[in-house]
Amino acid sequence: MFYVVCPVPHFIAKRLSDDTDAASNACRELAYFFTTGIVVSAFGLPVVLARAAVIKWGACGLVMAGNAVIFLTILGFFLIFGGGDDFSWEQW
């Protein structure tokens, strides 16, 4: 669930914000805040479940490793394709 919801604030902020190239955009900053909350929750939930003995610590470690891989992949996608300078989806 966290992997699907993570990029949604960024998509909404990109759609709603104007590209004035200002130093700070309130909509974009709010999207960063929500995205950070989602990512921290994705890393925090397995720790809470492991401390409550719902899952074992080995499973918690595997989920943390999986979270790191998936979220770094999402970050890499947005760094490469999110600039919007010369990139057009018609190229693909």
PDB file of C-alpha atoms in Angstrom, residues 8-69:
ATOM      1  CA  VAL A   8       0.487  10.337  -5.303  1.00  0.00           C
ATOM      2  CA  PRO A   9       1.228  13.637  -3.454  1.00  0.00           C
ATOM      3  CA  HIS A  10       3.975  14.409  -5.959  1.00  0.00           C
ATOM      4  CA  PHE A  11       1.637  13.792  -8.911  1.00  0.00           C
ATOM      5  CA  ILE A  12      -1.056  15.996  -7.382  1.00  0.00           C
ATOM      6  CA  ALA A  13       1.406  18.797  -6.589  1.00  0.00           C
ATOM      7  CA  LYS A  14       2.904  18.627 -10.069  1.00  0.00           C
ATOM      8  CA  ARG A  15      -0.563  18.895 -11.602  1.00  0.00           C
ATOM      9  CA  LEU A  16      -1.740  21.760  -9.373  1.00  0.00           C
ATOM     10  CA  SER A  17       1.383  23.866  -9.006  1.00  0.00           C
ATOM     11  CA  ASP A  18       2.464  26.437 -11.520  1.00  0.00           C
ATOM     12  CA  ASP A  19       5.999  26.262 -12.841  1.00  0.00           C
ATOM     13  CA  THR A  20       7.100  29.742 -11.818  1.00  0.00           C
ATOM     14  CA  ASP A  21      10.478  28.387 -10.745  1.00  0.00           C
ATOM     15  CA  ALA A  22      10.145  30.065  -7.351  1.00  0.00           C
ATOM     16  CA  ALA A  23      12.434  29.164  -4.477  1.00  0.00           C
ATOM     17  CA  SER A  24       9.575  27.596  -2.520  1.00  0.00           C
ATOM     18  CA  ASN A  25       6.150  26.441  -3.561  1.00  0.00           C
ATOM     19  CA  ALA A  26       3.653  25.705  -0.789  1.00  0.00           C
ATOM     20  CA  CYS A  27       1.893  22.959  -2.716  1.00  0.00           C
ATOM     21  CA  ARG A  28       5.170  21.221  -3.552  1.00  0.00           C
ATOM     22  CA  GLU A  29       6.417  21.541   0.036  1.00  0.00           C
ATOM     23  CA  LEU A  30       3.177  20.004   1.337  1.00  0.00           C
ATOM     24  CA  ALA A  31       3.590  17.139  -1.138  1.00  0.00           C
ATOM     25  CA  TYR A  32       7.155  16.563   0.100  1.00  0.00           C
ATOM     26  CA  PHE A  33       5.838  16.544   3.675  1.00  0.00           C
ATOM     27  CA  PHE A  34       3.152  13.949   2.904  1.00  0.00           C
ATOM     28  CA  THR A  35       5.561  11.814   0.896  1.00  0.00           C
ATOM     29  CA  THR A  36       8.070  11.887   3.748  1.00  0.00           C
ATOM     30  CA  GLY A  37       5.328  10.837   6.176  1.00  0.00           C
ATOM     31  CA  ILE A  38       4.371   7.926   3.943  1.00  0.00           C
ATOM     32  CA  VAL A  39       7.979   6.743   3.599  1.00  0.00           C
ATOM     33  CA  VAL A  40       8.662   7.038   7.345  1.00  0.00           C
ATOM     34  CA  SER A  41       5.448   5.108   8.043  1.00  0.00           C
ATOM     35  CA  ALA A  42       6.532   2.364   5.653  1.00  0.00           C
ATOM     36  CA  PHE A  43       9.772   1.979   7.597  1.00  0.00           C
ATOM     37  CA  GLY A  44       8.132   2.407  11.015  1.00  0.00           C
ATOM     38  CA  LEU A  45       5.260  -0.060  10.684  1.00  0.00           C
ATOM     39  CA  PRO A  46       7.453  -3.197  10.532  1.00  0.00           C
ATOM     40  CA  VAL A  47       9.381  -2.056  13.607  1.00  0.00           C
ATOM     41  CA  VAL A  48       6.137  -1.533  15.540  1.00  0.00           C
ATOM     42  CA  LEU A  49       4.844  -4.922  14.439  1.00  0.00           C
ATOM     43  CA  ALA A  50       8.123  -6.603  15.419  1.00  0.00           C
ATOM     44  CA  ARG A  51       8.146  -4.951  18.830  1.00  0.00           C
ATOM     45  CA  ALA A  52       4.559  -6.106  19.399  1.00  0.00           C
ATOM     46  CA  ALA A  53       5.669  -9.662  18.464  1.00  0.00           C
ATOM     47  CA  VAL A  54       3.255  -9.796  15.541  1.00  0.00           C
ATOM     48  CA  ILE A  55       6.140 -10.493  13.145  1.00  0.00           C
ATOM     49  CA  LYS A  56       9.663 -11.708  13.834  1.00  0.00           C
ATOM     50  CA  TRP A  57      12.699  -9.440  13.663  1.00  0.00           C
ATOM     51  CA  GLY A  58      14.071 -11.293  10.643  1.00  0.00           C
ATOM     52  CA  ALA A  59      10.898 -10.489   8.727  1.00  0.00           C
ATOM     53  CA  CYS A  60      11.223  -6.884   9.868  1.00  0.00           C
ATOM     54  CA  GLY A  61      14.737  -6.737   8.449  1.00  0.00           C
ATOM     55  CA  LEU A  62      13.605  -8.189   5.131  1.00  0.00           C
ATOM     56  CA  VAL A  63      10.769  -5.677   4.888  1.00  0.00           C
ATOM     57  CA  MET A  64      13.202  -2.836   5.651  1.00  0.00           C
ATOM     58  CA  ALA A  65      15.554  -4.043   2.921  1.00  0.00           C
ATOM     59  CA  GLY A  66      12.650  -4.321   0.489  1.00  0.00           C
ATOM     60  CA  ASN A  67      11.462  -0.835   1.436  1.00  0.00           C
ATOM     61  CA  ALA A  68      14.915   0.590   0.769  1.00  0.00           C
ATOM     62  CA  VAL A  69      15.086  -1.044  -2.663  1.00  0.00           C
TER      63      VAL A  69
END
